Amino acid sequence: MAITVGDDVPAAAPADAAAGLRDEALAGRLRLRHLQCVLAVADTAHLGRAAERLCITQPAVTKTLNELEALLGQRLFERSRQGTRVLEAAAPFLRHAREALRALGAAVDSVAPGREAGALRVGALPTVAAALLTPVLASGLARDPALRLQLHTGRNAALLAQLRAGELDLVLGRLGDPEAMAGLAFEPLRAEPLVIAMRPGHALAPDVAGRGPAGGPARRGGHGPGPVPPPAGLDGVPPPASFGACLLLLPLPGTQIRQVADAFLARHGLVPRAGLVETLDGALALALVQDADALWITPLSAVVRELAAGRLQRWPTAITPSEAIGLLRRADSPPGPAALRLGAALRSVAAPRDATVTRRPRARR
């Protein structure tokens, strides 16, 4: 609404002018830390985890949220002992806050020294980074002088939160919960099962278990013979229930692949009796497999190179359902030239399925 005064010059109506003054006052008191804090709480749904992400204390997070809600005159979250839930009225503010931080980051990147055009920030799950990115970077893409790749590894939920916040350009990961996928686009590259990896000659390897109770070959490092093999089935493959006699290596709790692994253990009544290690550290897991006769339940991509080289062996049956691996990006941000080149290279690498993957039958349409 405008009022014409004198020489057809528009002047703000009193109500519009008052609103403008309130907006200016709010903008003058709103700080970057308010936006960073509210998005961290929205992404993690937990005050404590938001504090860890921001490297501040939980009381500082609570204080900052209280300040922001007082400035806006609007509650943004419902808080309980179980965590925090974004209120429906907060959704538009969160969307604009993300866009503001993203625009600010782009502005800084455009003038910051040492940030060349073509720099690409990519997040990847530790279990798939080597299997998919290594062949890509060994190809012609790695020899592109215009590309600078920043690679970040982490858990799927954390990577998706960074992607939504504009801290990453692409993520090589899995589908998340519906809330975590808001505003994100997912392009599946391939599906892979979990496998059970062990050292060659392990007592539970099919070629050893079928020999009877002679005992496995000596462990690496000269630590004596391996465990006595359990009775094998008619096909020479030991039953899953026998795996509990070995140290088990599982993905971290709260991950999608851990849910699949837990379902497998429950389905076969498998109870770990020799210890359990939860990790996404591939180097640690490989060392425990080689030196402690551990069994490693992991995505196939994490061990495919070791299997091909004969440094690991796998239980013949894959653990299903297979989990889709794909490329994620922000739906409202079209990929740039560097992202398009990386996506094309990843598709070419991911297309040929490994022959050892158990294929799931396609559903009829």
Short mmCIF file of C-alpha atoms in Angstrom, two decimals:
data_model
loop_
_atom_site.label_atom_id
_atom_site.label_comp_id
_atom_site.label_asym_id
_atom_site.label_seq_id
_atom_site.Cartn_x
_atom_site.Cartn_y
_atom_site.Cartn_z
CA MET A 1 0.00 0.00 0.00
CA ALA A 2 1.31 3.49 -0.87
CA ILE A 3 0.02 7.04 -0.41
CA THR A 4 0.74 9.67 -3.06
CA VAL A 5 1.88 13.02 -1.67
CA GLY A 6 2.74 16.21 -3.59
CA ASP A 7 4.54 15.53 -6.89
CA ASP A 8 3.31 11.93 -7.25
CA VAL A 9 6.02 10.70 -4.89
CA PRO A 10 4.93 7.47 -3.12
CA ALA A 11 5.21 7.53 0.65
CA ALA A 12 4.85 4.59 2.95
CA ALA A 13 1.60 4.19 4.82
CA PRO A 14 1.89 4.39 8.61
CA ALA A 15 1.39 0.65 9.06
CA ASP A 16 3.98 -0.16 6.36
CA ALA A 17 6.43 2.28 7.86
CA ALA A 18 6.03 0.76 11.32
CA ALA A 19 6.54 -2.72 9.91
CA GLY A 20 9.66 -1.52 8.11
CA LEU A 21 11.06 -0.09 11.33
CA ARG A 22 10.39 -3.37 13.15
CA ASP A 23 12.11 -5.34 10.38
CA GLU A 24 15.15 -3.04 10.52
CA ALA A 25 15.34 -3.38 14.29
CA LEU A 26 15.07 -7.18 14.04
CA ALA A 27 17.71 -7.35 11.32
CA GLY A 28 20.01 -5.23 13.47
CA ARG A 29 19.74 -7.62 16.40
CA LEU A 30 19.77 -10.89 14.44
CA ARG A 31 23.21 -12.49 14.37
CA LEU A 32 24.84 -15.20 12.28
CA ARG A 33 25.11 -17.41 15.37
CA HIS A 34 21.31 -17.39 15.67
CA LEU A 35 20.93 -18.87 12.19
CA GLN A 36 23.73 -21.40 12.66
CA CYS A 37 22.26 -22.51 15.98
CA VAL A 38 18.67 -22.89 14.82
CA LEU A 39 19.72 -24.94 11.78
CA ALA A 40 21.98 -27.18 13.87
CA VAL A 41 19.09 -27.93 16.23
CA ALA A 42 16.73 -28.55 13.31
CA ASP A 43 19.23 -30.91 11.64
CA THR A 44 20.13 -32.93 14.74
CA ALA A 45 16.75 -32.75 16.57
CA HIS A 46 18.76 -32.65 19.79
CA LEU A 47 20.25 -29.78 21.81
CA GLY A 48 23.28 -31.80 22.91
CA ARG A 49 24.18 -32.96 19.40
CA ALA A 50 23.66 -29.43 18.08
CA ALA A 51 26.10 -28.19 20.72
CA GLU A 52 28.68 -30.78 19.63
CA ARG A 53 28.28 -29.76 15.99
CA LEU A 54 28.73 -26.07 16.85
CA CYS A 55 31.56 -26.76 19.34
CA ILE A 56 29.75 -24.89 22.13
CA THR A 57 27.99 -25.93 25.33
CA GLN A 58 24.36 -27.05 25.50
CA PRO A 59 23.39 -24.10 27.75
CA ALA A 60 24.79 -21.78 25.08
CA VAL A 61 22.56 -23.45 22.49
CA THR A 62 19.53 -23.04 24.74
CA LYS A 63 20.34 -19.38 25.37
CA THR A 64 20.78 -18.65 21.67
CA LEU A 65 17.49 -20.35 20.80
CA ASN A 66 15.67 -18.41 23.51
CA GLU A 67 17.12 -15.16 22.14
CA LEU A 68 16.00 -15.98 18.62
CA GLU A 69 12.48 -17.02 19.62
CA ALA A 70 12.17 -13.80 21.65
CA LEU A 71 13.30 -11.73 18.65
CA LEU A 72 10.84 -13.45 16.33
CA GLY A 73 8.01 -13.59 18.85
CA GLN A 74 7.46 -17.19 17.76
CA ARG A 75 8.32 -20.60 19.18
CA LEU A 76 10.33 -22.65 16.71
CA PHE A 77 10.74 -25.99 18.51
CA GLU A 78 8.90 -28.27 20.87
CA ARG A 79 11.41 -29.54 23.40
CA SER A 80 11.21 -32.73 25.44
CA ARG A 81 13.48 -35.31 27.05
CA GLN A 82 13.45 -37.27 23.80
CA GLY A 83 14.79 -34.33 21.78
CA THR A 84 13.43 -31.37 19.85
CA ARG A 85 10.77 -31.23 17.15
CA VAL A 86 10.46 -28.46 14.57
CA LEU A 87 7.09 -26.74 14.79
CA GLU A 88 5.15 -26.23 11.60
CA ALA A 89 5.28 -22.45 11.95
CA ALA A 90 9.10 -22.58 11.94
CA ALA A 91 9.46 -24.28 8.55
CA PRO A 92 9.44 -21.08 6.41
CA PHE A 93 11.99 -19.39 8.68
CA LEU A 94 14.30 -22.42 8.53
CA ARG A 95 14.08 -22.54 4.75
CA HIS A 96 15.03 -18.87 4.41
CA ALA A 97 17.77 -19.24 7.04
CA ARG A 98 19.38 -22.01 4.99
CA GLU A 99 19.20 -19.92 1.85
CA ALA A 100 20.76 -16.97 3.67
CA LEU A 101 23.69 -19.01 4.98
CA ARG A 102 24.15 -20.65 1.59
CA ALA A 103 24.22 -17.27 -0.14
CA LEU A 104 26.68 -15.93 2.42
CA GLY A 105 28.95 -18.93 1.91
CA ALA A 106 28.84 -18.45 -1.86
CA ALA A 107 29.71 -14.77 -1.44
CA VAL A 108 32.73 -15.63 0.73
CA ASP A 109 33.85 -18.34 -1.68
CA SER A 110 33.70 -15.92 -4.61
CA VAL A 111 36.41 -13.67 -3.14
CA ALA A 112 38.32 -15.90 -0.70
CA PRO A 113 41.96 -16.38 -1.75
CA GLY A 114 42.98 -19.89 -2.71
CA ARG A 115 39.44 -21.04 -3.58
CA GLU A 116 39.68 -21.77 -7.25
CA ALA A 117 36.75 -22.08 -9.59
CA GLY A 118 35.71 -25.71 -9.82
CA ALA A 119 36.39 -26.56 -6.14
CA LEU A 120 33.93 -29.28 -5.14
CA ARG A 121 33.01 -30.28 -1.59
CA VAL A 122 31.98 -33.94 -1.53
CA GLY A 123 30.81 -36.01 1.42
CA ALA A 124 31.05 -39.80 1.29
CA LEU A 125 30.35 -42.73 3.56
CA PRO A 126 33.62 -44.35 4.71
CA THR A 127 32.40 -47.72 3.42
CA VAL A 128 31.93 -46.52 -0.16
CA ALA A 129 34.49 -43.74 -0.56
CA ALA A 130 37.39 -45.96 -1.64
CA ALA A 131 35.34 -48.35 -3.78
CA LEU A 132 33.71 -45.64 -5.92
CA LEU A 133 35.93 -42.58 -5.68
CA THR A 134 39.29 -44.32 -6.13
CA PRO A 135 38.59 -45.48 -9.72
CA VAL A 136 37.07 -42.10 -10.51
CA LEU A 137 40.09 -40.19 -9.26
CA ALA A 138 42.41 -42.60 -11.05
CA SER A 139 40.68 -41.72 -14.32
CA GLY A 140 40.95 -38.61 -16.44
CA LEU A 141 38.88 -36.63 -13.96
CA ALA A 142 41.79 -36.60 -11.51
CA ARG A 143 43.99 -35.02 -14.19
CA ASP A 144 41.60 -32.11 -14.70
CA PRO A 145 43.60 -29.04 -13.58
CA ALA A 146 40.38 -27.07 -13.00
CA LEU A 147 39.10 -29.45 -10.33
CA ARG A 148 39.91 -29.25 -6.64
CA LEU A 149 38.12 -31.89 -4.60
CA GLN A 150 37.49 -31.58 -0.88
CA LEU A 151 36.47 -34.99 0.47
CA HIS A 152 34.69 -35.36 3.81
CA THR A 153 33.73 -38.75 5.28
CA GLY A 154 31.23 -39.39 8.05
CA ARG A 155 27.95 -40.97 9.02
CA ASN A 156 25.05 -40.65 6.62
CA ALA A 157 22.87 -38.45 8.85
CA ALA A 158 25.71 -35.99 9.49
CA LEU A 159 26.57 -35.77 5.79
CA LEU A 160 22.95 -35.08 4.84
CA ALA A 161 22.76 -32.34 7.46
CA GLN A 162 25.91 -30.73 6.05
CA LEU A 163 24.49 -30.98 2.55
CA ARG A 164 21.24 -29.27 3.56
CA ALA A 165 23.20 -26.55 5.35
CA GLY A 166 25.21 -25.80 2.20
CA GLU A 167 28.47 -27.07 3.71
CA LEU A 168 28.75 -29.80 1.04
CA ASP A 169 27.94 -29.75 -2.67
CA LEU A 170 27.35 -33.49 -3.15
CA VAL A 171 27.07 -36.56 -0.95
CA LEU A 172 27.77 -40.14 -1.91
CA GLY A 173 25.54 -41.95 0.53
CA ARG A 174 22.19 -43.55 1.27
CA LEU A 175 18.61 -42.40 1.58
CA GLY A 176 17.82 -40.95 4.98
CA ASP A 177 14.62 -40.54 6.97
CA PRO A 178 11.93 -38.39 5.33
CA GLU A 179 12.80 -35.41 7.52
CA ALA A 180 16.50 -35.71 6.67
CA MET A 181 15.69 -35.89 2.94
CA ALA A 182 13.64 -32.68 2.88
CA GLY A 183 14.94 -30.47 0.08
CA LEU A 184 17.36 -33.12 -1.22
CA ALA A 185 17.40 -35.08 -4.48
CA PHE A 186 18.65 -38.69 -4.58
CA GLU A 187 19.98 -40.44 -7.70
CA PRO A 188 20.58 -44.17 -7.07
CA LEU A 189 23.84 -45.52 -8.45
CA ARG A 190 23.74 -49.15 -7.36
CA ALA A 191 22.47 -51.43 -4.61
CA GLU A 192 24.76 -53.55 -2.52
CA PRO A 193 24.27 -56.08 0.26
CA LEU A 194 26.15 -56.56 3.48
CA VAL A 195 28.68 -59.39 3.49
CA ILE A 196 30.55 -61.27 6.19
CA ALA A 197 34.28 -60.97 5.57
CA MET A 198 36.98 -63.10 7.19
CA ARG A 199 40.65 -63.88 6.69
CA PRO A 200 41.56 -66.59 4.17
CA GLY A 201 41.66 -69.95 5.88
CA HIS A 202 39.43 -68.85 8.75
CA ALA A 203 37.82 -71.78 10.58
CA LEU A 204 34.38 -70.63 9.40
CA ALA A 205 35.35 -70.28 5.77
CA PRO A 206 33.47 -72.87 3.69
CA ASP A 207 36.64 -74.51 2.34
CA VAL A 208 37.94 -75.00 5.91
CA ALA A 209 34.69 -75.85 7.70
CA GLY A 210 34.08 -78.73 5.34
CA ARG A 211 37.34 -80.47 6.31
CA GLY A 212 36.19 -81.49 9.75
CA PRO A 213 37.70 -80.70 13.17
CA ALA A 214 41.31 -80.43 12.12
CA GLY A 215 41.59 -76.80 13.08
CA GLY A 216 42.32 -73.81 10.92
CA PRO A 217 45.72 -72.68 9.73
CA ALA A 218 47.90 -70.54 11.94
CA ARG A 219 46.80 -67.00 12.47
CA ARG A 220 48.74 -64.19 10.93
CA GLY A 221 51.62 -63.18 13.20
CA GLY A 222 52.19 -66.71 14.51
CA HIS A 223 49.57 -66.62 17.27
CA GLY A 224 48.73 -70.31 17.00
CA PRO A 225 45.99 -72.20 15.21
CA GLY A 226 42.60 -70.69 14.55
CA PRO A 227 39.43 -71.91 16.27
CA VAL A 228 38.16 -75.40 15.63
CA PRO A 229 35.66 -75.30 12.79
CA PRO A 230 32.03 -75.97 13.69
CA PRO A 231 30.01 -78.70 12.00
CA ALA A 232 29.19 -77.54 8.49
CA GLY A 233 25.86 -77.93 6.71
CA LEU A 234 25.26 -80.27 3.83
CA ASP A 235 26.63 -77.66 1.45
CA GLY A 236 29.83 -77.24 3.47
CA VAL A 237 28.80 -73.81 4.74
CA PRO A 238 28.76 -73.29 8.52
CA PRO A 239 25.44 -72.09 9.99
CA PRO A 240 25.19 -68.41 10.97
CA ALA A 241 24.53 -69.35 14.61
CA SER A 242 28.17 -70.48 14.83
CA PHE A 243 29.43 -66.94 14.15
CA GLY A 244 28.86 -65.99 17.79
CA ALA A 245 32.04 -67.87 18.74
CA CYS A 246 34.13 -65.21 16.98
CA LEU A 247 34.74 -61.56 17.63
CA LEU A 248 32.13 -59.68 15.58
CA LEU A 249 32.69 -56.32 13.87
CA LEU A 250 29.48 -54.35 13.22
CA PRO A 251 28.63 -50.89 11.87
CA LEU A 252 27.90 -48.16 14.40
CA PRO A 253 24.44 -48.12 16.04
CA GLY A 254 21.90 -45.82 14.46
CA THR A 255 23.10 -46.40 10.90
CA GLN A 256 20.94 -48.03 8.25
CA ILE A 257 23.44 -50.80 7.62
CA ARG A 258 23.50 -51.58 11.34
CA GLN A 259 19.74 -52.06 11.26
CA VAL A 260 20.16 -54.62 8.47
CA ALA A 261 22.96 -56.35 10.39
CA ASP A 262 20.92 -56.47 13.61
CA ALA A 263 17.97 -57.98 11.74
CA PHE A 264 20.28 -60.70 10.38
CA LEU A 265 21.61 -61.50 13.86
CA ALA A 266 18.09 -61.67 15.31
CA ARG A 267 16.79 -63.78 12.43
CA HIS A 268 19.43 -66.45 13.05
CA GLY A 269 19.46 -66.21 16.85
CA LEU A 270 23.08 -65.13 16.69
CA VAL A 271 24.43 -64.00 20.07
CA PRO A 272 27.99 -62.59 20.21
CA ARG A 273 29.87 -64.66 22.78
CA ALA A 274 33.44 -63.59 21.97
CA GLY A 275 33.01 -59.83 21.98
CA LEU A 276 31.60 -57.11 19.76
CA VAL A 277 33.31 -54.09 18.17
CA GLU A 278 31.23 -51.32 16.60
CA THR A 279 33.16 -49.24 14.09
CA LEU A 280 33.20 -47.65 10.65
CA ASP A 281 37.00 -47.59 10.62
CA GLY A 282 38.02 -49.86 7.76
CA ALA A 283 41.70 -50.01 8.71
CA LEU A 284 40.90 -51.11 12.27
CA ALA A 285 38.38 -53.66 11.07
CA LEU A 286 40.84 -55.14 8.57
CA ALA A 287 43.52 -55.47 11.25
CA LEU A 288 41.09 -57.26 13.59
CA VAL A 289 40.00 -59.61 10.82
CA GLN A 290 43.60 -60.52 10.01
CA ASP A 291 45.01 -60.74 13.54
CA ALA A 292 42.07 -61.58 15.82
CA ASP A 293 40.03 -63.95 13.61
CA ALA A 294 37.17 -61.44 13.70
CA LEU A 295 34.17 -61.62 11.39
CA TRP A 296 33.38 -58.30 9.72
CA ILE A 297 29.77 -57.53 8.74
CA THR A 298 30.13 -54.69 6.25
CA PRO A 299 28.88 -53.37 2.91
CA LEU A 300 30.44 -55.17 -0.04
CA SER A 301 32.03 -51.99 -1.38
CA ALA A 302 34.15 -51.69 1.77
CA VAL A 303 35.95 -54.99 1.10
CA VAL A 304 35.60 -55.58 -2.64
CA ARG A 305 39.26 -54.71 -3.34
CA GLU A 306 40.48 -56.98 -0.52
CA LEU A 307 38.29 -59.82 -1.78
CA ALA A 308 39.54 -59.43 -5.35
CA ALA A 309 43.17 -59.46 -4.15
CA GLY A 310 42.60 -62.58 -2.03
CA ARG A 311 43.41 -60.80 1.22
CA LEU A 312 39.89 -61.49 2.52
CA GLN A 313 37.32 -64.22 2.05
CA ARG A 314 33.55 -63.95 2.41
CA TRP A 315 30.71 -66.10 3.62
CA PRO A 316 28.92 -67.26 0.46
CA THR A 317 25.49 -65.78 1.22
CA ALA A 318 24.93 -62.03 1.25
CA ILE A 319 22.88 -60.29 3.91
CA THR A 320 19.82 -58.68 2.40
CA PRO A 321 17.97 -56.45 1.78
CA SER A 322 20.53 -54.57 -0.26
CA GLU A 323 20.92 -50.87 0.48
CA ALA A 324 20.92 -48.35 -2.37
CA ILE A 325 23.99 -46.15 -2.74
CA GLY A 326 23.47 -42.92 -4.61
CA LEU A 327 24.38 -39.33 -5.26
CA LEU A 328 22.59 -36.66 -3.24
CA ARG A 329 22.39 -32.93 -3.86
CA ARG A 330 20.17 -30.02 -2.90
CA ALA A 331 17.05 -30.00 -5.04
CA ASP A 332 17.01 -26.20 -5.30
CA SER A 333 20.65 -25.92 -6.40
CA PRO A 334 21.49 -27.12 -9.92
CA PRO A 335 24.88 -28.86 -10.10
CA GLY A 336 27.80 -26.93 -11.54
CA PRO A 337 30.22 -28.19 -14.22
CA ALA A 338 32.53 -29.93 -11.73
CA ALA A 339 29.62 -31.72 -10.04
CA LEU A 340 28.27 -32.82 -13.42
CA ARG A 341 31.64 -34.28 -14.42
CA LEU A 342 32.00 -36.12 -11.11
CA GLY A 343 28.44 -37.46 -11.35
CA ALA A 344 29.04 -38.80 -14.86
CA ALA A 345 32.26 -40.51 -13.75
CA LEU A 346 30.57 -42.08 -10.73
CA ARG A 347 27.76 -43.45 -12.90
CA SER A 348 30.27 -45.14 -15.20
CA VAL A 349 32.11 -46.70 -12.26
CA ALA A 350 28.97 -47.79 -10.40
CA ALA A 351 27.18 -49.28 -13.42
CA PRO A 352 28.98 -52.68 -13.65
CA ARG A 353 27.74 -54.75 -10.72
CA ASP A 354 30.32 -56.92 -9.00
CA ALA A 355 29.83 -60.57 -9.90
CA THR A 356 29.78 -61.58 -6.23
CA VAL A 357 26.75 -59.45 -5.39
CA THR A 358 23.58 -61.41 -4.80
CA ARG A 359 21.01 -59.91 -7.14
CA ARG A 360 17.50 -59.39 -5.83
CA PRO A 361 14.65 -60.34 -8.16
CA ARG A 362 12.93 -57.38 -9.73
CA ALA A 363 9.38 -56.74 -8.68
CA ARG A 364 6.85 -57.14 -11.42
CA ARG A 365 5.13 -53.96 -12.49
#
